[in-house]
Short mmCIF file of C-alpha atoms and ligand atoms in Angstrom, two decimals:
data_model
loop_
_atom_site.label_atom_id
_atom_site.label_comp_id
_atom_site.label_asym_id
_atom_site.label_seq_id
_atom_site.Cartn_x
_atom_site.Cartn_y
_atom_site.Cartn_z
CA UNK A 3 2.35 -30.55 25.31
CA UNK A 4 1.24 -29.35 21.88
CA UNK A 5 3.89 -27.49 19.94
CA UNK A 6 2.69 -24.54 17.91
CA UNK A 7 5.29 -24.27 15.16
CA UNK A 8 4.78 -20.51 14.96
CA UNK A 9 6.35 -20.36 18.42
CA UNK A 10 9.64 -21.41 16.85
CA UNK A 11 9.80 -18.16 14.98
CA UNK A 12 10.99 -14.86 16.42
CA UNK A 13 8.04 -12.45 16.77
CA UNK A 14 9.68 -9.82 14.56
CA UNK A 15 10.20 -12.36 11.78
CA UNK A 16 6.60 -13.56 12.00
CA UNK A 17 5.51 -10.04 11.18
CA UNK A 18 7.93 -9.29 8.33
CA UNK A 19 6.53 -8.38 4.94
CA UNK A 20 9.49 -9.03 2.65
CA UNK A 21 10.36 -7.03 -0.45
CA UNK A 22 8.94 -8.41 -3.69
CA UNK A 23 11.44 -8.14 -6.52
CA UNK A 24 10.21 -7.87 -10.10
CA UNK A 25 9.57 -11.13 -11.91
CA UNK A 26 12.61 -13.04 -13.19
CA UNK A 27 10.85 -15.17 -15.82
CA UNK A 28 11.79 -18.82 -16.17
CA UNK A 29 10.95 -18.80 -19.89
CA UNK A 30 13.02 -17.32 -22.71
CA UNK A 31 12.03 -14.79 -25.32
CA UNK A 32 10.39 -12.13 -23.14
CA UNK A 33 11.19 -8.46 -23.57
CA UNK A 34 12.22 -7.80 -20.02
CA UNK A 35 11.69 -4.17 -19.05
CA UNK A 36 10.62 -4.74 -15.44
CA UNK A 37 13.73 -4.74 -13.21
CA UNK A 38 15.95 -1.97 -14.57
CA UNK A 39 18.68 -4.28 -15.77
CA UNK A 40 21.04 -2.98 -18.42
CA UNK A 41 19.95 -4.04 -21.92
CA UNK A 42 23.61 -4.41 -22.93
CA UNK A 43 25.99 -7.12 -21.74
CA UNK A 44 28.79 -6.33 -19.29
CA UNK A 45 32.21 -5.37 -20.64
CA UNK A 46 33.95 -8.27 -22.41
CA UNK A 47 36.88 -7.66 -20.06
CA UNK A 48 34.69 -8.62 -17.10
CA UNK A 49 33.75 -11.92 -18.66
CA UNK A 50 37.40 -12.66 -19.55
CA UNK A 51 38.61 -11.85 -16.04
CA UNK A 52 35.94 -14.02 -14.44
CA UNK A 53 36.91 -16.95 -16.69
CA UNK A 54 40.57 -16.56 -15.71
CA UNK A 55 39.79 -16.42 -12.01
CA UNK A 56 37.38 -19.35 -12.25
CA UNK A 57 40.15 -21.44 -13.78
CA UNK A 58 42.60 -20.81 -10.94
CA UNK A 59 41.15 -19.52 -7.68
CA UNK A 60 37.89 -21.18 -6.69
CA UNK A 61 39.22 -23.61 -4.11
CA UNK A 62 40.39 -20.86 -1.75
CA UNK A 63 38.32 -18.42 0.28
CA UNK A 64 38.28 -14.96 -1.27
CA UNK A 65 39.93 -11.91 0.31
CA UNK A 66 37.47 -11.10 3.14
CA UNK A 67 38.20 -7.37 2.87
CA UNK A 68 38.06 -7.18 -0.97
CA UNK A 69 41.14 -4.96 -0.72
CA UNK A 70 42.05 -4.89 -4.40
CA UNK A 71 38.49 -3.99 -5.38
CA UNK A 72 38.26 -1.29 -2.69
CA UNK A 73 41.59 0.16 -3.90
CA UNK A 74 40.25 0.22 -7.46
CA UNK A 75 37.04 1.98 -6.37
CA UNK A 76 38.97 4.46 -4.20
CA UNK A 77 41.21 5.41 -7.13
CA UNK A 78 38.20 5.65 -9.48
CA UNK A 79 36.34 8.09 -7.23
CA UNK A 80 39.36 9.93 -5.81
CA UNK A 81 38.82 8.87 -2.20
CA UNK A 82 40.96 6.79 0.19
CA UNK A 83 40.72 3.03 0.76
CA UNK A 84 39.33 3.73 4.25
CA UNK A 85 36.35 5.48 2.66
CA UNK A 86 35.16 2.46 0.65
CA UNK A 87 32.95 -0.49 1.61
CA UNK A 88 31.70 -3.27 -0.69
CA UNK A 89 28.93 -5.80 -0.30
CA UNK A 90 26.93 -8.51 -2.01
CA UNK A 91 24.77 -6.17 -4.08
CA UNK A 92 23.78 -2.73 -2.84
CA UNK A 93 20.77 -4.28 -1.11
CA UNK A 94 23.18 -5.92 1.32
CA UNK A 95 25.11 -2.67 1.72
CA UNK A 96 21.82 -0.89 2.49
CA UNK A 97 20.86 -3.55 5.03
CA UNK A 98 24.18 -3.14 6.83
CA UNK A 99 23.80 0.64 6.76
CA UNK A 100 20.29 0.48 8.27
CA UNK A 101 21.68 -1.77 11.00
CA UNK A 102 24.75 0.41 11.60
CA UNK A 103 23.23 3.90 11.54
CA UNK A 104 19.47 3.99 12.03
CA UNK A 105 18.71 1.95 15.15
CA UNK A 106 18.41 4.78 17.67
CA UNK A 107 15.94 4.54 20.54
CA UNK A 108 12.47 5.88 19.67
CA UNK A 109 13.88 7.76 16.71
CA UNK A 110 12.25 7.86 13.30
CA UNK A 111 13.96 7.39 9.97
CA UNK A 112 12.85 9.94 7.36
CA UNK A 113 12.22 8.45 3.91
CA UNK A 114 10.03 9.71 1.07
CA UNK A 115 6.64 7.98 0.87
CA UNK A 116 7.28 7.18 -2.80
CA UNK A 117 10.70 5.55 -3.10
CA UNK A 118 12.48 2.19 -3.22
CA UNK A 119 10.20 -0.03 -1.16
CA UNK A 120 13.05 -2.08 0.30
CA UNK A 121 13.80 0.79 2.72
CA UNK A 122 10.57 0.12 4.64
CA UNK A 123 11.33 -3.60 4.62
CA UNK A 124 14.72 -2.97 6.28
CA UNK A 125 12.97 -0.77 8.83
CA UNK A 126 10.74 -3.68 9.79
CA UNK A 127 13.68 -6.11 9.87
CA UNK A 128 15.67 -3.90 12.23
CA UNK A 129 12.77 -2.51 14.26
CA UNK A 130 13.25 1.04 12.97
CA UNK A 131 10.21 3.28 12.73
CA UNK A 132 9.97 4.97 9.33
CA UNK A 133 8.51 8.46 8.98
CA UNK A 134 7.15 8.55 5.44
CA UNK A 135 7.69 12.08 4.14
CA UNK A 136 5.13 12.82 1.43
CA UNK A 137 6.37 13.60 -2.06
CA UNK A 138 4.55 16.38 -3.90
CA UNK A 139 1.48 15.97 -6.09
CA UNK A 140 3.80 15.53 -9.08
CA UNK A 141 5.74 12.86 -7.12
CA UNK A 142 8.77 15.08 -6.54
CA UNK A 143 10.78 14.97 -3.32
CA UNK A 144 9.55 17.86 -1.19
CA UNK A 145 12.33 19.49 0.87
CA UNK A 146 9.87 21.55 2.91
CA UNK A 147 8.15 18.32 3.98
CA UNK A 148 11.56 17.02 5.11
CA UNK A 149 12.15 20.24 7.02
CA UNK A 150 8.79 19.90 8.75
CA UNK A 151 9.46 16.24 9.60
CA UNK A 152 12.93 17.08 10.97
CA UNK A 153 11.68 19.97 13.07
CA UNK A 154 9.14 18.13 15.18
CA UNK A 155 10.26 17.38 18.71
CA UNK A 156 10.61 13.70 17.91
CA UNK A 157 14.12 12.28 17.65
CA UNK A 158 15.37 11.45 14.18
CA UNK A 159 17.37 8.33 13.28
CA UNK A 160 18.55 9.63 9.92
CA UNK A 161 17.44 10.28 6.36
CA UNK A 162 17.40 8.01 3.30
CA UNK A 163 16.84 9.20 -0.24
CA UNK A 164 17.41 7.59 -3.57
CA UNK A 165 18.97 9.96 -6.12
CA UNK A 166 17.69 9.60 -8.78
CA UNK A 167 14.59 8.50 -6.95
CA UNK A 168 13.02 5.16 -7.72
CA UNK A 169 10.53 4.51 -9.20
CA UNK A 170 10.04 8.10 -10.39
CA UNK A 171 13.47 8.79 -11.96
CA UNK A 172 13.62 12.29 -10.45
CA UNK A 173 17.11 13.70 -9.94
CA UNK A 174 17.91 15.86 -6.89
CA UNK A 175 20.44 18.67 -7.16
CA UNK A 176 23.56 18.75 -5.00
CA UNK A 177 22.07 21.78 -3.25
CA UNK A 178 19.11 19.66 -2.22
CA UNK A 179 21.40 16.92 -0.90
CA UNK A 180 23.43 19.50 1.03
CA UNK A 181 20.21 20.86 2.48
CA UNK A 182 19.26 17.38 3.74
CA UNK A 183 22.79 16.91 5.16
CA UNK A 184 22.51 20.14 7.08
CA UNK A 185 19.04 19.31 8.48
CA UNK A 186 20.52 16.93 11.01
CA UNK A 187 24.33 16.98 11.14
CA UNK A 188 24.49 14.34 13.89
CA UNK A 189 22.56 11.74 11.92
CA UNK A 190 23.51 9.87 8.74
CA UNK A 191 21.99 10.87 5.41
CA UNK A 192 22.14 7.87 3.11
CA UNK A 193 22.00 8.73 -0.59
CA UNK A 194 21.27 5.66 -2.71
CA UNK A 195 22.79 6.38 -6.11
CA UNK A 196 21.82 3.10 -7.80
CA UNK A 197 20.83 4.98 -10.98
CA UNK A 198 23.12 8.01 -10.85
CA UNK A 199 25.24 7.09 -13.89
CA UNK A 200 22.33 7.65 -16.28
CA UNK A 201 22.36 11.43 -15.93
CA UNK A 202 22.00 12.15 -12.21
CA UNK A 203 24.36 14.22 -10.09
CA UNK A 204 26.50 12.22 -7.67
CA UNK A 205 27.16 13.54 -4.17
CA UNK A 206 30.68 12.06 -4.27
CA UNK A 207 32.20 15.57 -4.20
CA UNK A 208 30.53 16.21 -0.80
CA UNK A 209 32.02 13.23 1.03
CA UNK A 210 35.09 15.02 2.42
CA UNK A 211 32.98 17.89 3.70
CA UNK A 212 30.12 15.99 5.35
CA UNK A 213 30.93 13.31 7.95
CA UNK A 214 27.23 12.30 7.97
CA UNK A 215 27.02 11.48 4.23
CA UNK A 216 26.95 7.87 3.08
CA UNK A 217 26.67 7.18 -0.65
CA UNK A 218 25.57 3.75 -1.84
CA UNK A 219 26.01 2.59 -5.41
CA UNK A 220 25.65 -0.64 -7.37
CA UNK A 221 27.27 -2.36 -10.34
CA UNK A 222 23.90 -3.94 -11.19
CA UNK A 223 22.57 -1.18 -13.43
CA UNK A 224 25.10 1.03 -15.22
CA UNK A 225 27.77 -1.71 -15.28
CA UNK A 226 25.35 -4.45 -16.35
CA UNK A 227 26.34 -6.79 -13.52
CA UNK A 228 23.07 -7.50 -11.71
CA UNK A 229 23.95 -11.20 -11.73
CA UNK A 230 27.36 -10.70 -10.08
CA UNK A 231 25.97 -8.95 -6.95
CA UNK A 232 28.33 -6.10 -6.16
CA UNK A 233 27.37 -2.91 -4.34
CA UNK A 234 29.47 -0.30 -2.60
CA UNK A 235 29.35 2.52 -0.10
CA UNK A 236 31.51 5.61 0.17
CA UNK A 237 31.73 7.86 3.20
CA UNK A 238 34.17 9.07 5.79
CA UNK A 239 36.26 6.37 7.56
CA UNK A 240 34.16 6.34 10.76
CA UNK A 241 31.07 5.32 8.78
CA UNK A 242 32.98 2.70 6.80
CA UNK A 243 34.39 1.23 10.02
CA UNK A 244 30.83 0.88 11.36
CA UNK A 245 29.74 -0.90 8.18
CA UNK A 246 32.68 -3.29 8.55
CA UNK A 247 31.70 -3.95 12.18
CA UNK A 248 28.30 -5.09 10.96
CA UNK A 249 29.64 -7.01 7.96
CA UNK A 250 32.21 -8.86 10.04
CA UNK A 251 29.52 -9.75 12.56
CA UNK A 252 27.40 -11.25 9.78
CA UNK A 253 29.46 -12.72 6.92
CA UNK A 254 33.23 -12.49 6.51
CA UNK A 255 33.15 -13.31 2.80
CA UNK A 256 30.24 -11.50 1.14
CA UNK A 257 31.99 -11.17 -2.22
CA UNK A 258 33.36 -14.24 -3.95
CA UNK A 259 36.59 -14.04 -5.93
CA UNK A 260 34.65 -13.95 -9.22
CA UNK A 261 32.66 -10.94 -8.03
CA UNK A 262 35.74 -9.11 -6.74
CA UNK A 263 37.77 -9.56 -9.91
CA UNK A 264 34.82 -9.06 -12.27
CA UNK A 265 33.99 -5.78 -10.53
CA UNK A 266 37.61 -4.60 -10.83
CA UNK A 267 37.54 -5.30 -14.57
CA UNK A 268 34.26 -3.37 -14.87
CA UNK A 269 35.83 -0.25 -13.31
CA UNK A 270 38.88 -0.63 -15.56
CA UNK A 271 36.78 -0.49 -18.75
CA UNK A 272 35.58 3.09 -18.43
CA UNK A 273 35.11 3.56 -22.18
CA UNK A 274 32.60 0.71 -22.46
CA UNK A 275 30.76 1.93 -19.37
CA UNK A 276 30.43 5.44 -20.80
CA UNK A 277 29.35 4.17 -24.22
CA UNK A 278 26.58 1.93 -22.83
CA UNK A 279 25.30 4.57 -20.37
CA UNK A 280 25.07 7.02 -23.26
CA UNK A 281 23.22 4.49 -25.42
CA UNK A 282 20.65 4.00 -22.63
CA UNK A 283 20.20 7.76 -22.25
CA UNK A 284 19.69 8.22 -26.01
CA UNK A 285 17.08 5.45 -26.09
CA UNK A 286 15.37 7.02 -23.06
CA UNK A 287 14.59 10.06 -25.22
CA UNK A 288 13.19 7.84 -28.00
CA UNK A 289 10.97 6.00 -25.52
CA UNK A 290 9.80 9.17 -23.74
CA UNK A 291 8.91 10.86 -27.05
CA UNK A 292 7.12 7.76 -28.34
CA UNK A 293 5.09 7.37 -25.16
CA UNK A 294 4.12 11.05 -25.11
CA UNK A 295 2.86 10.72 -28.69
CA UNK A 296 0.67 7.86 -27.52
CA UNK A 297 -0.85 10.12 -24.85
CA UNK A 298 1.17 9.01 -21.84
CA UNK A 299 2.32 11.38 -19.13
CA UNK A 300 6.03 10.75 -18.67
CA UNK A 301 7.87 11.93 -15.55
CA UNK A 302 11.30 13.47 -16.27
CA UNK A 303 13.86 10.73 -15.66
CA UNK A 304 17.60 10.68 -14.98
CA UNK A 305 17.54 6.90 -14.55
CA UNK A 306 17.40 3.85 -16.81
CA UNK A 307 13.62 3.70 -16.57
CA UNK A 308 10.58 5.88 -17.12
CA UNK A 309 7.60 6.25 -14.80
CA UNK A 310 4.51 6.83 -16.90
CA UNK A 311 0.74 6.84 -16.81
CA UNK A 312 -2.01 7.04 -19.35
CA UNK A 313 -4.82 9.39 -18.31
CA UNK A 314 -7.49 7.15 -19.82
CA UNK A 315 -6.32 3.62 -19.19
CA UNK A 316 -5.56 1.57 -16.10
CA UNK A 317 -1.95 0.67 -15.52
CA UNK A 318 -2.83 -2.86 -14.40
CA UNK A 319 -4.73 -3.48 -17.60
CA UNK A 320 -1.96 -2.05 -19.79
CA UNK A 321 0.66 -4.18 -18.00
CA UNK A 322 -1.51 -7.25 -18.61
CA UNK A 323 -1.86 -6.43 -22.32
CA UNK A 324 1.88 -5.98 -22.61
CA UNK A 325 2.44 -9.32 -20.85
CA UNK A 326 0.24 -10.97 -23.49
CA UNK A 327 2.64 -9.54 -26.08
CA UNK A 328 5.57 -11.00 -24.07
CA UNK A 329 6.71 -7.65 -22.67
CA UNK A 330 7.30 -7.30 -18.92
CA UNK A 331 7.01 -3.90 -17.22
CA UNK A 332 6.64 -3.10 -13.51
CA UNK A 333 3.49 -2.05 -11.70
CA UNK A 334 3.40 -1.11 -8.00
CA UNK A 335 0.21 -1.49 -5.95
CA UNK A 336 0.95 1.42 -3.58
CA UNK A 337 -2.01 3.78 -3.83
CA UNK A 338 -0.19 6.95 -4.86
CA UNK A 339 1.48 5.28 -7.83
CA UNK A 340 -1.05 2.60 -8.75
CA UNK A 341 -1.88 4.38 -12.02
CA UNK A 342 1.77 4.30 -13.15
CA UNK A 343 3.96 1.82 -14.97
CA UNK A 344 7.71 1.73 -14.59
CA UNK A 345 9.37 0.82 -17.87
CA UNK A 346 13.11 0.01 -17.98
CA UNK A 347 15.04 1.39 -20.93
CA UNK A 348 15.81 -1.48 -23.31
CA UNK A 349 17.66 -1.56 -26.60
CA UNK A 350 16.28 0.55 -29.45
CA UNK A 351 14.77 -2.58 -30.92
CA UNK A 352 13.00 -3.54 -27.67
CA UNK A 353 11.72 -0.02 -27.15
CA UNK A 354 10.40 0.23 -30.70
CA UNK A 355 8.62 -3.10 -30.25
CA UNK A 356 7.08 -1.86 -26.99
CA UNK A 357 5.86 1.34 -28.67
CA UNK A 358 4.33 -0.63 -31.55
CA UNK A 359 2.52 -2.99 -29.22
CA UNK A 360 1.23 -0.10 -27.09
CA UNK A 361 -0.01 1.73 -30.17
CA UNK A 362 -1.88 -1.37 -31.21
CA UNK A 363 -3.35 -1.89 -27.72
CA UNK A 364 -4.46 1.76 -27.44
CA UNK A 365 -5.99 1.76 -30.92
CA UNK A 366 -7.96 -1.36 -30.07
CA UNK A 367 -9.16 0.16 -26.78
CA UNK A 368 -10.18 3.42 -28.38
CA UNK A 369 -11.89 1.84 -31.43
N1 LIG B 94 18.59 0.81 -4.72
C1 LIG B 94 17.63 1.02 -5.61
C2 LIG B 94 16.97 2.36 -5.64
C3 LIG B 94 17.23 0.01 -6.49
O1 LIG B 94 16.24 0.21 -7.36
C4 LIG B 94 17.88 -1.25 -6.43
C5 LIG B 94 17.50 -2.36 -7.39
N2 LIG B 94 16.35 -3.03 -7.09
C6 LIG B 94 18.87 -1.43 -5.48
C7 LIG B 94 19.22 -0.39 -4.64
C8 LIG B 94 19.55 -2.76 -5.27
O2 LIG B 94 20.36 -3.15 -6.32
P1 LIG B 94 21.44 -4.29 -6.15
O3 LIG B 94 21.15 -5.05 -4.87
O4 LIG B 94 21.28 -5.13 -7.36
O5 LIG B 94 22.77 -3.61 -6.08
#
């Protein structure tokens, strides 16, 4: 009998098209503006706490429930311990949420057609059919398109939006979130607030009122801890219990003791968090103004990145020219956004270097 090795692999896995994260370069000295990391280091208190824990606690398994961290988060946001879930980065939290809430028979999950592309990947992983709700011409989330999608006779599995949206940076108002929550009260609306600390409006104040609201956040961006892998979800206890059912059917110990204690220290240092978020927002204005002066169209952004296009020059070519100057930015192939570049907000120095290089590139192209 001949064995076809493909037969070893589950059919759904054979057909997966995984998410492609932005490049993490193996060489030093690049100006890295491609994955929305924080340009500033994490709080010194985080690094101190991790060193202390590393010296004493590594031989034991960590607390499987991350109780101390969940208590810290609950106190920070003014919710109860039963309303908090944590995971190994918000990508893992999202995966558990897709598994827990959106696998309903023949039902479609509403997501904007321009948004974080991992959502469609999770749909494929869990066999969920996405309904891609078109954003407007100016790439804004279109509530009337959501209404139309929700009012067909087809069953709905839930709604996922990123607020601010990625990769556009657009911020939705709380009214808009409430509107989405009311569209389908018996299905979960997941609001991914990965970038909310850079000027967006969090839906945290709606959690007590809406049993179908699940908020997901991350420490990767505004708390400069992408390398530690900590994400969280907040919602009413029934939703959190469902997330724990999935988590405890998958991995009892998603957060190591370094991650748990480092994350606690990050929440304790509120002053540093506020100072660095503000610095990013100030630099965002410098970058937006500089890019507009160079002829770019810049979408309004409440995130730590800008989504921009130049009416005369191809985004692929500009990204390549920047790469030659050792600057990484992100380009997405998806047709509707293929003319755009997503540029993470760096330090003032990085942003000024980027603007200088772009000026040089554009002058050379236009000469
Ligand atoms: N949501 C959005 C919208 C993101 O852009 C990202 C970062 N790629 C994440 C979630 C995941 O972040 P992390 O897993 O680092 O928490």
